[in-house]
Short mmCIF file of C-alpha atoms and ligand atoms in Angstrom, two decimals:
data_model
loop_
_atom_site.label_atom_id
_atom_site.label_comp_id
_atom_site.label_asym_id
_atom_site.label_seq_id
_atom_site.Cartn_x
_atom_site.Cartn_y
_atom_site.Cartn_z
CA UNK A 1 -13.73 1.91 5.32
CA UNK A 2 -13.44 -1.86 5.54
CA UNK A 3 -14.45 -3.48 8.80
CA UNK A 4 -12.61 -6.58 9.98
CA UNK A 5 -13.58 -8.62 13.02
CA UNK A 6 -10.77 -9.08 15.54
CA UNK A 7 -11.67 -12.57 16.70
CA UNK A 8 -11.04 -16.29 16.23
CA UNK A 9 -14.39 -17.35 17.74
CA UNK A 10 -16.40 -19.07 15.01
CA UNK A 11 -19.81 -18.32 16.50
CA UNK A 12 -19.05 -14.61 16.66
CA UNK A 13 -17.55 -14.63 13.17
CA UNK A 14 -20.58 -16.43 11.69
CA UNK A 15 -22.99 -13.98 13.33
CA UNK A 16 -21.14 -10.93 11.98
CA UNK A 17 -20.69 -12.52 8.53
CA UNK A 18 -24.37 -13.51 8.31
CA UNK A 19 -25.31 -9.91 9.08
CA UNK A 20 -23.08 -8.83 6.19
CA UNK A 21 -21.10 -6.50 8.44
CA UNK A 22 -17.52 -7.63 7.94
CA UNK A 23 -14.96 -7.58 5.15
CA UNK A 24 -12.28 -9.72 6.78
CA UNK A 25 -10.88 -11.16 10.00
CA UNK A 26 -7.77 -10.60 12.08
CA UNK A 27 -6.52 -13.16 14.55
CA UNK A 28 -3.46 -13.17 16.78
CA UNK A 29 -1.85 -15.93 18.86
CA UNK A 30 -3.78 -14.88 21.98
CA UNK A 31 -7.16 -14.93 20.20
CA UNK A 32 -6.42 -18.22 18.41
CA UNK A 33 -5.17 -19.93 21.57
CA UNK A 34 -8.34 -18.86 23.38
CA UNK A 35 -10.56 -20.14 20.56
CA UNK A 36 -8.66 -23.45 20.39
CA UNK A 37 -9.11 -23.94 24.16
CA UNK A 38 -8.12 -27.36 25.44
CA UNK A 39 -8.76 -29.51 22.35
CA UNK A 40 -9.18 -27.35 19.24
CA UNK A 41 -6.78 -27.36 16.28
CA UNK A 42 -5.71 -23.79 15.39
CA UNK A 43 -5.15 -24.73 11.71
CA UNK A 44 -8.66 -26.17 11.47
CA UNK A 45 -10.10 -23.05 13.09
CA UNK A 46 -8.27 -20.83 10.57
CA UNK A 47 -9.49 -23.03 7.69
CA UNK A 48 -13.09 -22.73 8.86
CA UNK A 49 -12.76 -18.95 9.32
CA UNK A 50 -11.35 -18.68 5.79
CA UNK A 51 -14.32 -20.66 4.43
CA UNK A 52 -16.79 -18.49 6.34
CA UNK A 53 -15.43 -15.07 5.36
CA UNK A 54 -14.17 -14.57 1.81
CA UNK A 55 -12.09 -11.46 2.63
CA UNK A 56 -8.55 -11.31 4.06
CA UNK A 57 -7.96 -13.53 7.12
CA UNK A 58 -4.85 -12.57 9.10
CA UNK A 59 -2.97 -15.48 10.68
CA UNK A 60 0.10 -14.62 12.73
CA UNK A 61 3.43 -16.42 12.80
CA UNK A 62 4.68 -17.32 16.25
CA UNK A 63 8.39 -16.96 15.64
CA UNK A 64 11.21 -14.49 16.19
CA UNK A 65 13.65 -15.14 13.35
CA UNK A 66 12.97 -14.50 9.69
CA UNK A 67 13.65 -18.09 8.54
CA UNK A 68 11.19 -19.53 11.02
CA UNK A 69 8.63 -16.84 10.14
CA UNK A 70 8.99 -17.79 6.47
CA UNK A 71 8.59 -21.49 7.17
CA UNK A 72 5.57 -20.99 9.38
CA UNK A 73 4.01 -18.32 7.16
CA UNK A 74 4.27 -20.51 4.06
CA UNK A 75 2.48 -23.30 5.94
CA UNK A 76 -0.25 -20.89 7.10
CA UNK A 77 -0.63 -19.52 3.55
CA UNK A 78 -1.40 -23.06 2.30
CA UNK A 79 -4.54 -23.17 4.46
CA UNK A 80 -6.52 -20.95 2.07
CA UNK A 81 -6.02 -18.34 -0.64
CA UNK A 82 -7.44 -15.56 1.51
CA UNK A 83 -4.96 -16.06 4.38
CA UNK A 84 -2.75 -13.02 5.02
CA UNK A 85 0.41 -13.63 7.04
CA UNK A 86 0.90 -11.45 10.07
CA UNK A 87 4.47 -10.71 11.14
CA UNK A 88 5.66 -8.50 13.99
CA UNK A 89 7.27 -5.15 13.27
CA UNK A 90 10.88 -6.22 13.87
CA UNK A 91 13.94 -6.41 11.65
CA UNK A 92 13.26 -10.12 11.05
CA UNK A 93 9.58 -9.42 10.47
CA UNK A 94 10.40 -6.96 7.69
CA UNK A 95 12.94 -9.34 6.12
CA UNK A 96 10.22 -12.00 6.05
CA UNK A 97 7.71 -9.44 4.72
CA UNK A 98 9.93 -8.67 1.69
CA UNK A 99 10.37 -12.37 0.91
CA UNK A 100 6.66 -13.11 1.28
CA UNK A 101 5.90 -10.26 -1.08
CA UNK A 102 8.27 -11.71 -3.67
CA UNK A 103 6.32 -14.97 -3.35
CA UNK A 104 2.97 -13.16 -3.77
CA UNK A 105 1.93 -13.87 -0.19
CA UNK A 106 0.17 -10.91 1.40
CA UNK A 107 1.50 -9.64 4.73
CA UNK A 108 -0.05 -7.75 7.63
CA UNK A 109 2.74 -6.14 9.66
CA UNK A 110 1.50 -5.99 13.22
CA UNK A 111 2.42 -4.42 16.56
CA UNK A 112 3.10 -1.03 14.96
CA UNK A 113 3.46 1.83 17.43
CA UNK A 114 5.18 4.60 15.45
CA UNK A 115 5.09 6.41 12.12
CA UNK A 116 8.69 5.42 11.36
CA UNK A 117 7.81 1.75 11.83
CA UNK A 118 4.84 2.19 9.48
CA UNK A 119 7.06 3.83 6.84
CA UNK A 120 9.52 0.91 6.95
CA UNK A 121 6.71 -1.67 6.74
CA UNK A 122 5.32 0.02 3.63
CA UNK A 123 8.79 0.06 2.05
CA UNK A 124 9.05 -3.68 2.82
CA UNK A 125 5.89 -4.27 0.79
CA UNK A 126 3.32 -4.89 3.52
CA UNK A 127 -0.26 -5.22 2.28
CA UNK A 128 -1.52 -4.03 5.67
CA UNK A 129 -0.01 -2.11 8.56
CA UNK A 130 -1.64 -2.63 11.97
CA UNK A 131 -1.11 0.31 14.35
CA UNK A 132 -2.42 -0.58 17.83
CA UNK A 133 -4.34 2.52 18.93
CA UNK A 134 -5.82 1.19 22.20
CA UNK A 135 -2.46 -0.01 23.50
CA UNK A 136 -0.98 3.45 22.77
CA UNK A 137 -3.86 5.12 24.59
CA UNK A 138 -3.08 2.79 27.52
CA UNK A 139 0.34 4.40 27.87
CA UNK A 140 -0.98 7.95 27.64
CA UNK A 141 -0.09 8.41 23.96
CA UNK A 142 -2.80 9.39 21.48
CA UNK A 143 -3.23 6.30 19.30
CA UNK A 144 -5.40 8.06 16.76
CA UNK A 145 -2.78 10.75 16.21
CA UNK A 146 -0.55 7.98 14.88
CA UNK A 147 -3.26 6.96 12.40
CA UNK A 148 -3.39 10.51 11.04
CA UNK A 149 0.38 10.50 10.56
CA UNK A 150 0.44 7.15 8.77
CA UNK A 151 -2.47 8.01 6.47
CA UNK A 152 -0.66 11.23 5.51
CA UNK A 153 2.71 9.55 4.95
CA UNK A 154 1.21 6.78 2.80
CA UNK A 155 -0.71 9.37 0.76
CA UNK A 156 2.43 11.48 0.25
CA UNK A 157 4.26 8.59 -1.37
CA UNK A 158 1.38 6.63 -2.87
CA UNK A 159 2.11 3.51 -0.86
CA UNK A 160 -0.34 0.69 -1.57
CA UNK A 161 -0.12 -0.55 2.04
CA UNK A 162 -3.54 -0.36 3.71
CA UNK A 163 -3.85 1.24 7.13
CA UNK A 164 -5.66 -1.28 9.33
CA UNK A 165 -6.49 0.36 12.66
CA UNK A 166 -6.06 -2.25 15.40
CA UNK A 167 -6.51 -2.54 19.15
CA UNK A 168 -9.80 -0.71 18.80
CA UNK A 169 -11.49 -0.29 22.17
CA UNK A 170 -14.68 1.73 21.51
CA UNK A 171 -16.87 3.21 18.74
CA UNK A 172 -15.15 6.62 18.87
CA UNK A 173 -11.95 4.96 17.61
CA UNK A 174 -13.97 3.68 14.64
CA UNK A 175 -15.50 7.08 13.85
CA UNK A 176 -12.09 8.76 14.05
CA UNK A 177 -10.50 6.06 11.88
CA UNK A 178 -13.17 6.56 9.19
CA UNK A 179 -12.86 10.35 9.35
CA UNK A 180 -9.09 10.13 8.97
CA UNK A 181 -9.44 7.95 5.89
CA UNK A 182 -7.99 4.73 7.32
CA UNK A 183 -8.52 1.86 4.88
CA UNK A 184 -9.83 -0.55 7.51
CA UNK A 185 -10.37 -1.05 11.22
CA UNK A 186 -10.31 -4.38 13.01
CA UNK A 187 -12.88 -4.43 15.73
CA UNK A 188 -13.64 -6.79 18.62
CA UNK A 189 -17.15 -8.29 18.49
CA UNK A 190 -18.44 -6.24 21.44
CA UNK A 191 -17.49 -2.97 19.71
CA UNK A 192 -18.91 -4.14 16.36
CA UNK A 193 -22.36 -4.55 17.93
CA UNK A 194 -21.99 -1.24 19.73
CA UNK A 195 -21.61 0.41 16.30
CA UNK A 196 -25.06 -0.80 15.34
CA UNK A 197 -27.02 0.03 18.46
CA UNK A 198 -28.62 3.35 19.34
CA UNK A 199 -31.15 3.80 22.15
CA UNK A 200 -33.18 6.22 20.03
CA UNK A 201 -33.55 3.57 17.31
CA UNK A 202 -34.95 1.12 19.89
CA UNK A 203 -37.20 3.77 21.38
CA UNK A 204 -38.41 4.80 17.92
CA UNK A 205 -39.31 1.22 16.97
CA UNK A 206 -41.13 0.77 20.28
CA UNK A 207 -43.16 3.96 19.68
CA UNK A 208 -44.07 3.06 16.09
CA UNK A 209 -45.19 -0.43 17.10
CA UNK A 210 -47.26 0.91 20.00
CA UNK A 211 -49.00 3.49 17.76
CA UNK A 212 -49.66 0.92 15.06
CA UNK A 213 -51.21 -1.43 17.63
CA UNK A 214 -53.86 1.22 18.29
CA UNK A 215 -55.38 0.58 14.85
CA UNK A 216 -58.16 -2.03 14.81
CA UNK A 217 -56.71 -5.48 14.14
CA UNK A 218 -58.40 -5.84 10.70
CA UNK A 219 -56.69 -2.70 9.34
CA UNK A 220 -53.15 -3.40 10.60
CA UNK A 221 -51.93 -5.58 7.70
CA UNK A 222 -49.85 -3.53 5.22
C1 E4P B 1 -4.88 -6.78 15.73
O1 E4P B 1 -4.61 -7.37 14.72
C2 E4P B 1 -4.83 -7.35 17.08
O2 E4P B 1 -5.31 -8.66 17.03
C3 E4P B 1 -5.69 -6.63 18.06
O3 E4P B 1 -6.36 -5.51 17.49
C4 E4P B 1 -5.05 -6.36 19.38
O4 E4P B 1 -5.98 -5.72 20.20
P1 E4P B 1 -5.80 -5.62 21.80
O5 E4P B 1 -4.84 -4.53 22.08
O6 E4P B 1 -7.18 -5.27 22.28
O7 E4P B 1 -5.32 -6.97 22.25
#
């Protein structure tokens, strides 16, 4: 399963990329606005992210009608070859998705909350579908159940659209996504580092180092 970082913060992105842990990045208007703060240029931030991580970098249009999505998406796509345009799962979003596909621009259809929406996005030629599992859990609906449905539907009809599990809140979401055969999960930095840590690993290292230190200094070099 591919792991994308759900962030627009360059320091976090560089750390995860340097550790070789990520295959791509997803941003959204909230994340990009936060990273740009009071003086930053969102386009420059996206360009730097695209230089730092060679995989797909999702950049979202901030528009409601298809024509404006197309205009803005084409501009975003010029930033770098690895930019993927994110459009919302609306009628206009799917119209834009079809046109982008005809222009060979990859699309991530976002804000997906149902299997029927995911089916329509695949038929519109989306490269990625982003079902938001955490936000479904928030309204007492099992987000991961939706992932199982979408994976099954896409398999039934051989859709090339990749299932990108989004709105991930904890490591169990990631384990479930991988077990269900999702193509990718986009993970906030805090959860990414939680995937790596285990208290027994730390305790094990501590024990090995303490035992090794009991050897006389001159025989410790391996
Ligand atoms: C995905 O592309 C979104 O940026 C993200 O996963 C949304 O997560 P949230 O529900 O934690 O905001």
